[in-house]
PDB file of C-alpha atoms in Angstrom:
ATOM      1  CA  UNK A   1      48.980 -61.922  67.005  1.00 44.00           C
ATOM      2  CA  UNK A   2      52.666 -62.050  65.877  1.00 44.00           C
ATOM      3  CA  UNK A   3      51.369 -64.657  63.074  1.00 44.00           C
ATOM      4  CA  UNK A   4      51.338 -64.087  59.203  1.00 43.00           C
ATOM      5  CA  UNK A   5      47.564 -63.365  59.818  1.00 47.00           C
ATOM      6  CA  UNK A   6      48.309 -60.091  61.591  1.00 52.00           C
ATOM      7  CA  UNK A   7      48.395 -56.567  60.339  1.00 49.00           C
ATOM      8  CA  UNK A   8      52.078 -57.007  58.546  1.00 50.00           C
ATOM      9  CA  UNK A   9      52.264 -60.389  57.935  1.00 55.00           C
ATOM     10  CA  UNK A  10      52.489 -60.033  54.533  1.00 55.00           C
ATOM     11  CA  UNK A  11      56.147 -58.722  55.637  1.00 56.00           C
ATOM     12  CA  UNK A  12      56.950 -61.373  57.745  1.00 58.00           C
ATOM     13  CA  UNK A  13      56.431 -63.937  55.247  1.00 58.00           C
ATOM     14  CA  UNK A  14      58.693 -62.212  52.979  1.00 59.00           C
ATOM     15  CA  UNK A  15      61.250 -61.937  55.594  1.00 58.00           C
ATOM     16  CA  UNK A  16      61.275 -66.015  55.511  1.00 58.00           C
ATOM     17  CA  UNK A  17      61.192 -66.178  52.240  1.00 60.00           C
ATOM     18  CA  UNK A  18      64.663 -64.278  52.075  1.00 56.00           C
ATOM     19  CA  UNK A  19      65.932 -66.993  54.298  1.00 58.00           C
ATOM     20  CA  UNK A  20      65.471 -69.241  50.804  1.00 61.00           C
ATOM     21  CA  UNK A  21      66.833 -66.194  48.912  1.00 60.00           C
ATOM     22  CA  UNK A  22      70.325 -66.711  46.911  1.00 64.00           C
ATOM     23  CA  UNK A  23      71.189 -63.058  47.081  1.00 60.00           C
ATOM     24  CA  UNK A  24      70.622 -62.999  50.854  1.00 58.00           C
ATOM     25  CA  UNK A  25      72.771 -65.865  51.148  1.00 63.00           C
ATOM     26  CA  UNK A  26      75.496 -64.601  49.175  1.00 64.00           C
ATOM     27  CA  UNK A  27      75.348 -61.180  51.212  1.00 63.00           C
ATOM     28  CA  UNK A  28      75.591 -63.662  54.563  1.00 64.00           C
ATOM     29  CA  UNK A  29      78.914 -65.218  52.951  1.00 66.00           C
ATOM     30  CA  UNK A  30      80.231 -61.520  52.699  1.00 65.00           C
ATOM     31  CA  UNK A  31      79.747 -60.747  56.357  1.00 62.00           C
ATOM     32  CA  UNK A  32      80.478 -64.462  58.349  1.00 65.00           C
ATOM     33  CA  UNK A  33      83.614 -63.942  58.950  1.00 64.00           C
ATOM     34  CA  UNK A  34      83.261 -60.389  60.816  1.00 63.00           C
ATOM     35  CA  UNK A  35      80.144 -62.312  62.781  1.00 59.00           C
ATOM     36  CA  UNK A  36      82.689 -65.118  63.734  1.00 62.00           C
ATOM     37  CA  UNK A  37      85.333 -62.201  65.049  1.00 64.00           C
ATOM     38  CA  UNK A  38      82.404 -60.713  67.354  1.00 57.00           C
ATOM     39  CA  UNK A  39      81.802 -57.710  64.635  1.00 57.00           C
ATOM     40  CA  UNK A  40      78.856 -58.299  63.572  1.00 51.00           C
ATOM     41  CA  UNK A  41      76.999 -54.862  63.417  1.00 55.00           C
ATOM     42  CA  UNK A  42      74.573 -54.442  61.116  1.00 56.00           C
ATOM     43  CA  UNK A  43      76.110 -53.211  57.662  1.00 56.00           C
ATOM     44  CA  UNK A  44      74.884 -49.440  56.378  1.00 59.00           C
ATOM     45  CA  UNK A  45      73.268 -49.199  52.982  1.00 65.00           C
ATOM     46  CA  UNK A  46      72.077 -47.054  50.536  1.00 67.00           C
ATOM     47  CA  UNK A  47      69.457 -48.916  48.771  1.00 72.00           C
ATOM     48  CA  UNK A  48      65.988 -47.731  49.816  1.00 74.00           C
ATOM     49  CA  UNK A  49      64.509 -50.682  47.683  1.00 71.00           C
ATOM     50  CA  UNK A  50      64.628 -53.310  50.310  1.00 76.00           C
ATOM     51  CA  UNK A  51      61.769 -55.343  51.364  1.00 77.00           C
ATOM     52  CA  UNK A  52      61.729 -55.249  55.085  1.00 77.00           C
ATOM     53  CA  UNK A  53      62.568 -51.498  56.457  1.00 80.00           C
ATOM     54  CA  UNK A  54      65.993 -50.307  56.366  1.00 81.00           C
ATOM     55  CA  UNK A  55      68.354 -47.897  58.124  1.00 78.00           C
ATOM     56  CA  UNK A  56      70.335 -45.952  55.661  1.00 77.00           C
ATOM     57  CA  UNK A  57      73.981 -44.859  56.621  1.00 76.00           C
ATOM     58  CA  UNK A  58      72.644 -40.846  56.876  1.00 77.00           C
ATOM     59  CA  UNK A  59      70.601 -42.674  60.273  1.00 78.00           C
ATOM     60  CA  UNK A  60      67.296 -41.843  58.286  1.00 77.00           C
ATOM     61  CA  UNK A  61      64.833 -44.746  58.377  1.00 79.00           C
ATOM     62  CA  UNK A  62      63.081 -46.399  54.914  1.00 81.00           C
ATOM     63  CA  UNK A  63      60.116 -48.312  55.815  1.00 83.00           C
ATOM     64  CA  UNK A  64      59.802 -51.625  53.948  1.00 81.00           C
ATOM     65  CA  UNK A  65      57.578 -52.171  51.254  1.00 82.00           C
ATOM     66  CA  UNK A  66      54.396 -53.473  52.984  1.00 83.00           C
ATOM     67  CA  UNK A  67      54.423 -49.748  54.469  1.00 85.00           C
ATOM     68  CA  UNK A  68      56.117 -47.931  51.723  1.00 85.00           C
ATOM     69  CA  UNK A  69      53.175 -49.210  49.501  1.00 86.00           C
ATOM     70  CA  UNK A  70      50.159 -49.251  51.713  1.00 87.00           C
ATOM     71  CA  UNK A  71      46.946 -48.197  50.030  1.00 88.00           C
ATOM     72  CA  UNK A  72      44.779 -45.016  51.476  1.00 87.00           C
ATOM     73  CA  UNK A  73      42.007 -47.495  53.004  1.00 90.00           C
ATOM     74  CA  UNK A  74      45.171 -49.269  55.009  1.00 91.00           C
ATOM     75  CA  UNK A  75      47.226 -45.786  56.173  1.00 91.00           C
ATOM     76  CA  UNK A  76      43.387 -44.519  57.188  1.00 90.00           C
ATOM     77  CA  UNK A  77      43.114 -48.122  59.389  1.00 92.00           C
ATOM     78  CA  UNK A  78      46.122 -47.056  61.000  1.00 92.00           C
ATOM     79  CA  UNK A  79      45.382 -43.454  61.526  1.00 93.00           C
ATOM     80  CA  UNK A  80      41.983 -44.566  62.795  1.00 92.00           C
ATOM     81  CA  UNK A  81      43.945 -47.074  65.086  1.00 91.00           C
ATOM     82  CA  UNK A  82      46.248 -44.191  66.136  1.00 89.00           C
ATOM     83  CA  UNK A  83      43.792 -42.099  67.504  1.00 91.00           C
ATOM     84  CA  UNK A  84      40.970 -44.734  68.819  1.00 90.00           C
ATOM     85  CA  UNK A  85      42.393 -43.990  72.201  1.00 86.00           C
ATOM     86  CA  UNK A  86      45.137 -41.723  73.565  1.00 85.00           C
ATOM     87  CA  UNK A  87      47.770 -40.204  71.763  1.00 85.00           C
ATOM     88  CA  UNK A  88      51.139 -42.411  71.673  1.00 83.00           C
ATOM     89  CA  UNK A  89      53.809 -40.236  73.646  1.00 83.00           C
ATOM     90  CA  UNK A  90      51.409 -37.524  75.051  1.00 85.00           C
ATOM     91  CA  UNK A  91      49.397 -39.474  77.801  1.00 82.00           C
ATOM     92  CA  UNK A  92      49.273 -37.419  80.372  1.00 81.00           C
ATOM     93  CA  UNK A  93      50.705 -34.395  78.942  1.00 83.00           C
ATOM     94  CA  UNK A  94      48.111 -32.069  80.588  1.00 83.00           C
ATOM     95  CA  UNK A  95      50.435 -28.712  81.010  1.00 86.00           C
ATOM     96  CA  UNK A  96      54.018 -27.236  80.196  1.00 88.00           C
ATOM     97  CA  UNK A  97      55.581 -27.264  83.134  1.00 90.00           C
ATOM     98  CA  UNK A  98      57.561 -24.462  84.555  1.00 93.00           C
ATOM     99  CA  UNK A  99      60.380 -25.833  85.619  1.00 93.00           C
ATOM    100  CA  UNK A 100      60.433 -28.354  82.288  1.00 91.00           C
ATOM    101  CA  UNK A 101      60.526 -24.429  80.704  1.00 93.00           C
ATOM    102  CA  UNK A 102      63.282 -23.466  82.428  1.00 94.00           C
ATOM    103  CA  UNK A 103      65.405 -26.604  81.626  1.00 93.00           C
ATOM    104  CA  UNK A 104      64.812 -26.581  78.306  1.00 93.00           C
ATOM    105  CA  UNK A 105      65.955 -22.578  78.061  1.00 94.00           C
ATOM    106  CA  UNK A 106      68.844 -23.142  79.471  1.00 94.00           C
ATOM    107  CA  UNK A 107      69.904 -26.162  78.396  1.00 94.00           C
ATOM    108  CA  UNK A 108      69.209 -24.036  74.606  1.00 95.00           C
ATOM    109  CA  UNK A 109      71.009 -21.151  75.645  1.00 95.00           C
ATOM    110  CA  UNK A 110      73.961 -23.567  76.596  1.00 94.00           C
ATOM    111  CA  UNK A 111      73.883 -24.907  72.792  1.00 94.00           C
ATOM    112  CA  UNK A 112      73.914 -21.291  71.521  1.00 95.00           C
ATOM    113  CA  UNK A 113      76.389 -20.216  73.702  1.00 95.00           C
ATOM    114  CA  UNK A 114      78.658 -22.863  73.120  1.00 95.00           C
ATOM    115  CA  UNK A 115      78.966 -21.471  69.363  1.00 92.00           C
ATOM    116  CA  UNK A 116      77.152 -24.466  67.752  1.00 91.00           C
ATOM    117  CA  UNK A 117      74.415 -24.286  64.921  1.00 92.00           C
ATOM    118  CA  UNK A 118      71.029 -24.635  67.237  1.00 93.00           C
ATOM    119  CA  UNK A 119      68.249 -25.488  64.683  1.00 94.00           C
ATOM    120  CA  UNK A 120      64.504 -26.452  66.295  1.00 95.00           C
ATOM    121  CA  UNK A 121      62.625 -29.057  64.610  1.00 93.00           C
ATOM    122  CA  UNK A 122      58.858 -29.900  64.504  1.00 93.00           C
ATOM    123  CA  UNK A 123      57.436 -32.476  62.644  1.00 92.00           C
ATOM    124  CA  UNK A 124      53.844 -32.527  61.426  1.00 94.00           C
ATOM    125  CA  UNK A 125      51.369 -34.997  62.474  1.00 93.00           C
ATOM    126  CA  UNK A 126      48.836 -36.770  60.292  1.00 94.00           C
ATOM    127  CA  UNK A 127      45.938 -33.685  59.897  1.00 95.00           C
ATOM    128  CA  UNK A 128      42.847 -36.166  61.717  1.00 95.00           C
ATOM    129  CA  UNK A 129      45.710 -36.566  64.264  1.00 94.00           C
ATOM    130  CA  UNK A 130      46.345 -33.265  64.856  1.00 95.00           C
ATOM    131  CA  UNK A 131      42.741 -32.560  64.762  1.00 94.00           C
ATOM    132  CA  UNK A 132      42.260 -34.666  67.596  1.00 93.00           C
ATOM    133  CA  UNK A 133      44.977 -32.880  69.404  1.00 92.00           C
ATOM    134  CA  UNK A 134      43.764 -29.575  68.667  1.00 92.00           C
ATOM    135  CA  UNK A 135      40.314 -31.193  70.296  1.00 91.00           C
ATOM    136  CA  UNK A 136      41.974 -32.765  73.585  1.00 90.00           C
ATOM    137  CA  UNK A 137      45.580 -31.800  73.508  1.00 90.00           C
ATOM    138  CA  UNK A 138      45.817 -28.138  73.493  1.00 87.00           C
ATOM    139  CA  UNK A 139      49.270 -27.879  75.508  1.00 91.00           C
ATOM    140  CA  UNK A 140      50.652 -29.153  71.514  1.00 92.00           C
ATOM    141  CA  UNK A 141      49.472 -26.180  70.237  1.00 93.00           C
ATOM    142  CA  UNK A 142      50.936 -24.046  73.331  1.00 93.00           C
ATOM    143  CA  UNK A 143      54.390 -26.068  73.412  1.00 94.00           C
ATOM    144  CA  UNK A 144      54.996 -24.937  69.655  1.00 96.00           C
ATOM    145  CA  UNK A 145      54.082 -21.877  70.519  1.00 96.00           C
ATOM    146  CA  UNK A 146      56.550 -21.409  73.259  1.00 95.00           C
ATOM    147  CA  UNK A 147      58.917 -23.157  71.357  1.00 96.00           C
ATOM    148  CA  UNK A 148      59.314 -20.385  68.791  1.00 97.00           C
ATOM    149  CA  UNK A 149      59.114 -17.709  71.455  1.00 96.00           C
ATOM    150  CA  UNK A 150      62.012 -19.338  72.816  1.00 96.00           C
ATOM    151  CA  UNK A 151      63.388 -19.318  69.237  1.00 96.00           C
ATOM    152  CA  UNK A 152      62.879 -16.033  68.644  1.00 96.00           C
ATOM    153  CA  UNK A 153      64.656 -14.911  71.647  1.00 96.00           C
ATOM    154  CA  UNK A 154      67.747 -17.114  71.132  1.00 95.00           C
ATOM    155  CA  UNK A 155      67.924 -16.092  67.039  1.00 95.00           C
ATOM    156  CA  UNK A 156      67.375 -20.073  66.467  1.00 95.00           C
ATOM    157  CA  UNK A 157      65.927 -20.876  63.537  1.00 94.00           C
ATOM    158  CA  UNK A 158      63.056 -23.491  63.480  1.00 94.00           C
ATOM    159  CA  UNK A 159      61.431 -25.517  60.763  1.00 94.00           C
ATOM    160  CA  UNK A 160      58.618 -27.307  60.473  1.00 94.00           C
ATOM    161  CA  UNK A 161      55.372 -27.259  62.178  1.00 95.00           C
ATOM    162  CA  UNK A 162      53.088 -30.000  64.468  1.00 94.00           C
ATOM    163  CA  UNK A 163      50.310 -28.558  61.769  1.00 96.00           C
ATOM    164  CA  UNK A 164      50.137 -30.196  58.732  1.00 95.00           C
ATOM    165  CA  UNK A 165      48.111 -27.151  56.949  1.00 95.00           C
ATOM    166  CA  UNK A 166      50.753 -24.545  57.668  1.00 93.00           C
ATOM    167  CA  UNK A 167      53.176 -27.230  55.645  1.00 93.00           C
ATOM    168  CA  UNK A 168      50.515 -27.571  52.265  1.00 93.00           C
ATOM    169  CA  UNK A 169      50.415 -31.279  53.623  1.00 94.00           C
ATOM    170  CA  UNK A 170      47.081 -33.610  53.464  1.00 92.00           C
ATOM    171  CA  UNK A 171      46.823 -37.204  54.148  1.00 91.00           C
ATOM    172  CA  UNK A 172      48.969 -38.356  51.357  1.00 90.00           C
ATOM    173  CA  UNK A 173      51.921 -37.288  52.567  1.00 93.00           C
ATOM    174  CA  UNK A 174      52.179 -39.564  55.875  1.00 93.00           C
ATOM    175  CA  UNK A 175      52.276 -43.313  56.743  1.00 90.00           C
ATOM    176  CA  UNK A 176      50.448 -43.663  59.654  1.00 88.00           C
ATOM    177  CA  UNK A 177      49.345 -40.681  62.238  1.00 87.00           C
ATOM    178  CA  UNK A 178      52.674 -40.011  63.063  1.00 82.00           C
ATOM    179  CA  UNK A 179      55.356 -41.162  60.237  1.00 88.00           C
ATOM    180  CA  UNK A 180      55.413 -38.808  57.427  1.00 90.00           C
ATOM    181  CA  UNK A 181      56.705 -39.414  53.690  1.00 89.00           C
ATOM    182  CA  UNK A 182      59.960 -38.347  52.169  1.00 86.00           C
ATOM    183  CA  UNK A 183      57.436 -35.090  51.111  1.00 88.00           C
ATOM    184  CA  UNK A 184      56.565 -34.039  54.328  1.00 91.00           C
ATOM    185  CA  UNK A 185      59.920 -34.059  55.298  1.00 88.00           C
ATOM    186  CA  UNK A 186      61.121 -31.883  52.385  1.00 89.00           C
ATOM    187  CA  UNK A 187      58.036 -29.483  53.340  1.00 89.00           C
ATOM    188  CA  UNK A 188      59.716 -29.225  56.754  1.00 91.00           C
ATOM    189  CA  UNK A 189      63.100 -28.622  55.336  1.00 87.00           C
ATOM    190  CA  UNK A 190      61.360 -26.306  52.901  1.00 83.00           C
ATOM    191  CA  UNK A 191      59.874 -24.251  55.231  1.00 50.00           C
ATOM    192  CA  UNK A 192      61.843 -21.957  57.835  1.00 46.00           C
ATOM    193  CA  UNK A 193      59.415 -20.092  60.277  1.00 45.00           C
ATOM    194  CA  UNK A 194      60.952 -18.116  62.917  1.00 43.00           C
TER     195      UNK A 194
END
């Protein structure tokens, strides 16, 4: 409802109250002057401790603490909430396409040829998530498939895997059906399948 009453207004509320905040005014002081000469880009950090949800410098997202800390009950809402209807990002994925095959090969063996380090990634969904798309999304399980085929045959490595099993990851591990924890990301690092 975009009110305090709604599912993160918790974090809104603090957002205000930093607003009031001495330390939030003393970090505006730092950075008027750069707003008044039209640079005014939002300044890198390397806290991860920050109330509201942060970008670091690396480009790697921290999610602020009303996420960070959210009990099971509250990530299982969300999951729930997730996969009540379709799947964000795959409505109407229904097949792999031939020609979107062929594109992506190519466009691959451009990368490799071109001398650069090619590495595939695939991050893991939440496992209801990807129970529900092993249920009524089989083309997942067939595009990671055909992604390491296409791996294989261009010596690419890949890491990670839609499957949270082959990773040793549960529910704990994610913030929602499709945002995973620092862990999950260190399983994907962790693991190199090829």
């Amino acid at each position: 409802d975009g009110g305090s009453s709604g599912k993160y207004g918790f974090e809104i509320l603090r957002k205000y109250e930093q607003l009031l905040s001495l330390s939030y005014f003393q970090a505006s002081v730092r950075v008027i002057d750069k707003a008044f000469k039209g640079n005014d880009l939002p300044l890198g950090t390397d806290s991860i401790n920050n109330v509201s949800s942060t970008k670091l410098k690396d480009g790697s997202i921290v999610y602020g603490e009303v996420i960070r800390n959210s009990t099971v009950e509250q990530i299982n809402q969300r999951v729930e909430s997730y996969i009540s209807d379709k799947i964000y990002g795959l409505q109407g994925f229904e097949e792999l396409s031939p020609l979107t095959i062929s594109i992506l090969k190519r466009f691959l063996m451009e990368i490799v040829d071109s001398k650069s380090e090619l590495i595939l990634v695939m991050p893991p969904y939440h496992p209801r998530v990807y129970g529900k798309l092993k249920k009524d999304y089989h083309q997942v399980e067939r595009a990671e498939k055909l992604i390491r085929e296409i791996a294989l045959e261009l010596s690419v490595k890949v890491y990670g895997s839609y499957d949270p099993e082959i990773l040793g990851l549960d529910e704990t591990d994610f913030f929602d059906g499709m945002h995973s924890r620092k862990s999950a990301i260190e399983a994907v690092i962790g693991l190199n399948k090829n």
